């Protein structure tokens, strides 16, 4: 390790929001030419810390030191001026502008009548070549892939001579192949002397890329380490603060009959183009089939078609032997399907409804809850209290609006409702996206439990760790088609990742 | 007059003073007949007459009180009767007008004039709440069965007929253009009368365009231009939207026939003749009834016969005496029933 | 029908359509820039009315048309400052603020008219400017090259507005803040200043459009615009925020209006159908633009106030 002055040093940063201590005496430093990972769950305070660094928030206490001198960063512009660049998780790009325009934004005062786009374009090409950031400067950004857009973000920062680059969850939207490409680029940048803050919650990526790792939990630093001295299990425990079980035990289960069968399925997407193309799937009782793939490759449309939420063009679907092709969502449920949708706040729960009401959503016609033609309040509360208890939903009361719960607890609530109906088939789309590790662990355990009871489980996920942790078989979707189905034993991250790019 | 906007008073006094001077100088107390040929150069504004009643009045009207058209015709009529109403003008929004009407009734004004066909719906709700107030509503041909509402309307086809007849005299078989607003009410009556008068006098049927709006000046202007491009030698039109159409007539040196109010003020040598509404004739009868305890229940028309319609011929235009005489003959025949202008 | 296809009538119709389109085009071009920056202004009609009265009254007093145009521009600029203050500084809801501006313009222009003028007195119309040589081309000349100067200005502003939006720094910033203000802000582009500029441009154009209307008609009257400004806003939507489509919409609207009036005057459209004819321009224009331009998405941040947190 070098002893030179760090490029960036955050000293004792504290930031309070009403009722929340977002950062509590956090210290953190980055040296030139290194990747320092900032690891933590959603809400651990990573984003707040970086927003302070980028001038979007001001710290209540503490100092920011840049190159050994105290710095005041009051706005994104002043951050850029002090050569701090940021690649936001939600890209800060204007899709209707070209790459060169996106880079040129803010470079010139509006009093300069015309931006010198030719010069900007030439410099972009230079940067592209130097760091292998391939992108066509004259193309509209909306035409670019996610990986290319990220490169534009990095170019934007480098164009402004960033010495310190902050990447906020940069891999969340990338395919494994694109992640590999990104890592190559980042290593080239560090070799050229750039300091990088790598914000992530993906343990294996942090281990693969970083020089040093700092872990945040509840706004405080709970661990500092280097990859050589730690492993995923230990990092996870620093993040969660207790022992965690990253991959649930999956006892050997005798598979039963085919519970869910999809054959020759064709579905049209929102844009009127084919979204699902000739998909055949069989899921047996006692089996978890994981569907891997980068989002937007037809997974959502497949799920909606199975759940009866989307019209299908051709093909057939059956649940437990009964034909459910083109049925209503209610009929699919009646046939034995439980559905945990991808957009949990849009399709899974009603935010303004309270916990008890959301737990009742699919059973509201059930005679158990109706007396004299009206809802039986006592019965409903007993039912809700039992589910909240059984599925460990953390809620102040049964009448708390669901929208005020955390993502993990909303997901548990939906799981409680869906699993309580003793389904034959469970369809879970992105079941742990945006959910903390503790809740994810719990949800995984519940899904494996259902498998043990002979339920057929179809899990759709963009998170390869999740797919690998749960699945007996892994189907990979690309461009609407299932390009390959692996047995768990034969699947490696590399082979699945490659299939996700369409290479079989 | 008792106007809502006090700082306007000065201008109004000045205007009234000027008119009084002119009236005094002419020594004329106005024509009571059905035609009037103005001396060229006379002020066409109306002088305050001797008050005919002690009743208090309020007027609610959709356009400006000096619009040279519909609203001004009522203001001038009241002026001739020596009545100074409270005025709320420019209430093209019916809800605002309804609020004003109710407000005056609550204030205890004896007679509230709702000068706009579109106020009928509001009046049907308001009038029954104030059985001791008399409401006067027009233009309308019935009182909606309300016994404290009087209705008034012009038999505008009569003046239209006379204007059409004069126009035919002037054009010698050339085309004529009519700028109509919406095909309803006295606009239709005027237009149909104009057509009848023109064709009866041997002219080809005038071209008529209803723009679909009482207020769209641009549309009415382009309509007039279309007529001119089609070769029209005479233009006429009705509603406040025609202000721009009159400009087109002026720019192309084409004579214009007016209605509702005297439109000579536009341009001294442009307007040949105007059919002017003198509501005072029916207002007089209504006031008499109200003072006698009958607050409404009747619809009254102004006509050439009762002097409510007056054809004012512009002295500055220089119409041949023979044509003026001919027009007076036509008016006489309409009055005695020989001609049916409809 | 055959009457319509005489050259005089066709030429007259084309000229009438172009005249009619002028104020729509000016107002809609201004609003296009405003909306591209993410700001909807439903007050266009009110600003137009104020500009129309200001221009008219100036010409009535001074007989100087260019002074009238200048006053229209200045009134538009002033109203732009008010609208920018309300929506950018105070973050007021744009739809409601715009309606407020409209009602203010409607009422205040009428009040001023009543106070200062009263009876609608005609002014000298904007003089026609015949383009040398072109104006002498038979038929085409009278149709296209014998208009008042503002009409030429309106048409010339179409490529100029496109150029401004697509090629200048200001235009680039406008497009950026209308689409993703956070991104622009993160690069040091002032969202407030950029939107302010776009609002000022839009309102100034509305003021000009109003003055153009009253000077072209050579008259003012209560509610002279008769909702013209709202149609201009609709043209921006249906013209997919592209100046050339907005031009197409304004021209189509003007041409259909001119044609239906002429068809009525030639009895091609029977008198009984005049109500239907009155609706034709709006219906045909909207249908045509929906078919041509409906696949284009609007500025993503339209009507959304921007603040950093």
XYZ file of N, CA and C in Angstrom, chain B residues 122-204:
249
model
N -80.619 30.524 -17.105
C -80.366 31.084 -15.782
C -81.618 31.775 -15.253
N -82.281 32.496 -16.145
C -83.460 33.258 -15.747
C -84.570 32.332 -15.242
N -84.716 31.184 -15.886
C -85.742 30.230 -15.470
C -85.495 29.772 -14.036
N -84.237 29.793 -13.599
C -83.934 29.415 -12.214
C -84.095 30.593 -11.271
N -83.701 31.786 -11.740
C -83.645 32.938 -10.841
C -85.020 33.584 -10.640
N -85.739 33.782 -11.755
C -86.980 34.565 -11.703
C -87.971 34.062 -10.647
N -88.209 32.744 -10.531
C -89.177 32.290 -9.532
C -88.774 32.636 -8.101
N -87.462 32.862 -7.847
C -87.011 33.205 -6.495
C -87.325 34.655 -6.134
N -87.618 35.473 -7.140
C -87.871 36.899 -6.884
C -89.200 37.300 -7.534
N -90.299 36.843 -6.966
C -91.596 37.074 -7.616
C -91.971 38.556 -7.694
N -91.330 39.406 -6.871
C -91.690 40.829 -6.903
C -90.797 41.630 -7.847
N -89.833 40.958 -8.446
C -88.960 41.641 -9.395
C -89.429 41.308 -10.806
N -89.371 42.292 -11.671
C -89.702 42.015 -13.068
C -88.415 41.819 -13.857
N -88.400 40.762 -14.662
C -87.232 40.492 -15.510
C -87.627 40.703 -16.958
N -86.720 41.325 -17.701
C -86.982 41.522 -19.125
C -85.870 40.781 -19.861
N -86.304 39.907 -20.762
C -85.314 39.005 -21.374
C -85.462 38.984 -22.886
N -84.332 39.059 -23.556
C -84.399 38.963 -25.007
C -83.033 38.691 -25.596
N -82.921 38.404 -26.884
C -84.120 38.296 -27.680
C -84.706 36.909 -27.529
N -86.012 36.907 -27.331
C -86.701 35.647 -27.111
C -88.145 35.842 -27.508
N -88.729 34.788 -28.039
C -90.101 34.934 -28.528
C -91.125 34.396 -27.545
N -90.667 33.885 -26.390
C -91.634 33.488 -25.368
C -91.027 33.704 -23.989
N -91.841 33.636 -22.935
C -91.371 33.972 -21.591
C -91.092 32.732 -20.754
N -91.023 31.589 -21.373
C -90.804 30.310 -20.686
C -91.873 30.050 -19.637
N -93.035 30.637 -19.827
C -94.134 30.437 -18.891
C -93.971 31.137 -17.555
N -93.022 32.058 -17.457
C -92.781 32.746 -16.187
C -93.583 34.046 -16.177
N -94.352 34.282 -15.079
C -95.235 35.446 -15.126
C -94.568 36.720 -14.627
N -93.270 36.661 -14.232
C -92.578 37.924 -13.958
C -91.451 38.152 -14.959
N -91.610 37.545 -16.129
C -90.625 37.748 -17.194
C -91.327 38.280 -18.444
N -90.830 39.393 -18.963
C -91.233 39.857 -20.288
C -90.161 39.432 -21.286
N -90.577 39.097 -22.498
C -89.596 38.775 -23.533
C -89.727 39.775 -24.671
N -88.614 39.985 -25.381
C -88.665 40.892 -26.523
C -87.864 40.325 -27.659
N -88.270 40.660 -28.865
C -87.511 40.216 -30.037
C -87.801 41.149 -31.194
N -86.865 41.222 -32.126
C -87.101 42.064 -33.292
C -87.645 41.218 -34.436
N -88.521 41.785 -35.228
C -88.859 41.101 -36.470
C -87.838 41.570 -37.493
N -86.626 41.022 -37.306
C -85.472 41.558 -38.022
C -85.565 41.331 -39.515
N -86.427 40.405 -39.934
C -86.577 40.173 -41.375
C -87.121 41.410 -42.080
N -87.835 42.246 -41.350
C -88.391 43.448 -41.985
C -87.285 44.385 -42.461
N -86.359 44.693 -41.524
C -85.250 45.575 -41.897
C -84.325 44.904 -42.896
N -84.168 43.590 -42.734
C -83.351 42.843 -43.679
C -83.913 42.986 -45.081
N -85.254 42.908 -45.164
C -85.929 43.031 -46.461
C -85.644 44.392 -47.097
N -85.757 45.428 -46.268
C -85.530 46.778 -46.794
C -84.081 46.943 -47.252
N -83.125 46.488 -46.395
C -81.707 46.560 -46.775
C -81.450 45.803 -48.065
N -82.031 44.624 -48.180
C -81.847 43.802 -49.383
C -82.404 44.491 -50.617
N -83.551 45.116 -50.413
C -84.183 45.815 -51.540
C -83.289 46.956 -52.028
N -82.762 47.747 -51.071
C -81.888 48.867 -51.449
C -80.627 48.334 -52.124
N -80.065 47.243 -51.558
C -78.835 46.669 -52.108
C -79.038 46.265 -53.565
N -80.203 45.668 -53.858
C -80.482 45.239 -55.233
C -80.543 46.440 -56.166
N -81.078 47.541 -55.666
C -81.118 48.773 -56.475
C -79.717 49.212 -56.876
N -78.757 49.013 -55.976
C -77.422 49.543 -56.189
C -76.527 48.638 -57.024
N -76.834 47.344 -57.077
C -75.853 46.410 -57.632
C -76.122 46.014 -59.077
N -77.360 46.184 -59.506
C -77.636 45.909 -60.906
C -77.269 44.482 -61.298
N -77.707 43.542 -60.499
C -77.521 42.136 -60.847
C -76.203 41.540 -60.420
N -75.321 42.336 -59.777
C -74.046 41.769 -59.320
C -74.247 40.964 -58.040
N -73.193 40.227 -57.681
C -73.289 39.358 -56.504
C -73.283 40.159 -55.207
N -73.888 39.575 -54.171
C -73.862 40.179 -52.832
C -73.454 39.111 -51.833
N -72.786 39.541 -50.760
C -72.341 38.584 -49.751
C -72.899 38.888 -48.381
N -73.320 37.841 -47.671
C -73.848 37.989 -46.318
C -72.953 37.233 -45.345
N -72.500 37.926 -44.290
C -71.674 37.302 -43.257
C -72.568 36.987 -42.069
N -72.952 35.724 -41.966
C -73.843 35.331 -40.873
C -73.057 34.710 -39.746
N -73.534 34.815 -38.522
C -72.821 34.180 -37.404
C -73.296 32.722 -37.237
N -74.242 32.506 -36.346
C -74.798 31.179 -36.117
C -76.216 31.198 -36.648
N -76.632 30.098 -37.232
C -77.947 30.082 -37.860
C -79.031 29.982 -36.787
N -79.308 31.107 -36.125
C -80.284 31.093 -35.036
C -80.766 32.511 -34.777
N -81.929 32.585 -34.124
C -82.434 33.850 -33.601
C -82.642 34.917 -34.670
N -82.417 36.192 -34.247
C -82.696 37.288 -35.169
C -81.674 37.379 -36.284
N -80.522 36.654 -36.145
C -79.550 36.627 -37.236
C -80.176 35.977 -38.463
N -80.834 34.847 -38.258
C -81.480 34.153 -39.374
C -82.584 35.007 -39.971
N -83.359 35.645 -39.099
C -84.466 36.478 -39.580
C -83.933 37.601 -40.464
N -82.857 38.247 -39.988
C -82.294 39.356 -40.769
C -81.805 38.849 -42.120
N -81.039 37.746 -42.087
C -80.448 37.217 -43.318
C -81.540 36.804 -44.306
N -82.535 36.087 -43.802
C -83.618 35.653 -44.700
C -84.385 36.837 -45.267
N -84.598 37.859 -44.433
C -85.262 39.073 -44.918
C -84.453 39.746 -46.007
N -83.116 39.787 -45.795
C -82.235 40.420 -46.773
C -82.328 39.700 -48.123
N -82.309 38.363 -48.050
C -82.404 37.577 -49.284
C -83.734 37.851 -49.984
N -84.807 37.842 -49.179
C -86.144 38.049 -49.752
C -86.238 39.416 -50.423
N -85.717 40.455 -49.741
C -85.784 41.810 -50.278
C -84.969 41.943 -51.555
N -83.768 41.344 -51.558
C -82.892 41.463 -52.717
C -83.497 40.742 -53.918
N -83.972 39.514 -53.705
C -84.491 38.744 -54.838
C -85.806 39.344 -55.338
N -86.612 39.903 -54.389
C -87.865 40.520 -54.819
C -87.593 41.709 -55.739
N -86.433 42.320 -55.563
C -86.090 43.472 -56.381
C -85.241 43.072 -57.587
N -85.270 41.778 -57.936
C -84.655 41.339 -59.182
C -83.198 40.956 -59.108
N -82.616 40.948 -57.883
C -81.203 40.582 -57.760
C -81.076 39.060 -57.652
N -79.923 38.527 -58.059
C -79.692 37.103 -57.802
C -79.582 36.863 -56.292
